Coordinates of C-alpha atoms in Angstrom, one line a residue:
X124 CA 73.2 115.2 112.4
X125 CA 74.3 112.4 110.0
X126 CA 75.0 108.7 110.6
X127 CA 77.5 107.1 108.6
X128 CA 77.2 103.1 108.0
X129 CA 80.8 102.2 109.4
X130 CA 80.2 98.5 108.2
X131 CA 79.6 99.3 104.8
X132 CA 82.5 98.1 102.8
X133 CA 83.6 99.3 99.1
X134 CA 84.8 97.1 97.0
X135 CA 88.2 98.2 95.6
X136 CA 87.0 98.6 92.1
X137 CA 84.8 101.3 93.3
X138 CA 87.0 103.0 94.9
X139 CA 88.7 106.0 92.7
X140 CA 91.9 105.8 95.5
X141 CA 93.4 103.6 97.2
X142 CA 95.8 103.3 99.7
X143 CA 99.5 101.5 99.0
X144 CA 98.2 98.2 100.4
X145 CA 95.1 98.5 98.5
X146 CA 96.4 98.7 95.2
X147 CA 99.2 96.2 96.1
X148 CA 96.0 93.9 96.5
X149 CA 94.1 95.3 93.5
X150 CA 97.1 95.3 90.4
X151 CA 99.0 92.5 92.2
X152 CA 102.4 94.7 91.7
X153 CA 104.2 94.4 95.1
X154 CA 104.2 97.5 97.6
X155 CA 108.1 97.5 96.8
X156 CA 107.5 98.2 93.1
X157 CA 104.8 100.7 93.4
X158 CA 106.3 102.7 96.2
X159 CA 109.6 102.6 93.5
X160 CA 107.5 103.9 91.1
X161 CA 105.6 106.5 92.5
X162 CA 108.4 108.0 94.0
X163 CA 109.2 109.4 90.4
X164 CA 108.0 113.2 90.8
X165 CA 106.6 113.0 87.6
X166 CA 104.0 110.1 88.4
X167 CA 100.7 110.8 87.5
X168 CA 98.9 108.1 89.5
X169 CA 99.5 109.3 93.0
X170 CA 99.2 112.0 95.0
X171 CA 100.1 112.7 98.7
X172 CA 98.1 113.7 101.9
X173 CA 101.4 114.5 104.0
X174 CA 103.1 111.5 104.1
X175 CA 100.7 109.2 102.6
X176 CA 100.2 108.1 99.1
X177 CA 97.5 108.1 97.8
X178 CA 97.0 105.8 94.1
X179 CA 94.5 106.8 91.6
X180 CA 92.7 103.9 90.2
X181 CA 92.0 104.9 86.6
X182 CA 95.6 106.3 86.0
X183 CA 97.2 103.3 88.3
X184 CA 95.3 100.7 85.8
X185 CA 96.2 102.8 82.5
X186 CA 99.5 103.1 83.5
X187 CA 99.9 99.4 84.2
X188 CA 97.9 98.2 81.3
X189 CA 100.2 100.6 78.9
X190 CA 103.6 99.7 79.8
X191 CA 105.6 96.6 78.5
X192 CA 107.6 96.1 81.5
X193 CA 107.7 97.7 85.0

């Protein structure tokens, strides 16, 4: 049987996805204006587990660091 380290904390850098809040807290874009964008069906930094959202870093950041104005 494995044990898992429940105190053990990633940092959110090193996590490849991130919750709504989390990358809120990484990008500093509000939860308004990510939620707004990644409601677009043709977003390619998120993904859904039911009725989550799911954010994935690397594309998130490329995204971000690509556009002009969001």
């Amino acid at each position: 049987m494995e044990i898992i380290d429940q105190t053990r904390q990633v940092l959110l850098k090193d996590k490849p996805f991130m919750t709504l809040t989390e990358a809120a807290r990484y990008t500093g874009v509000g939860q308004h204006k990510l939620s707004e964008l990644s409601d677009d069906p043709e977003c390619e930094f998120v993904f859904w587990v039911g009725k989550k959202r799911m954010f994935k870093r690397e594309k998130l950041v490329d995204y971000l660091s690509k556009a002009y104005s969001i």
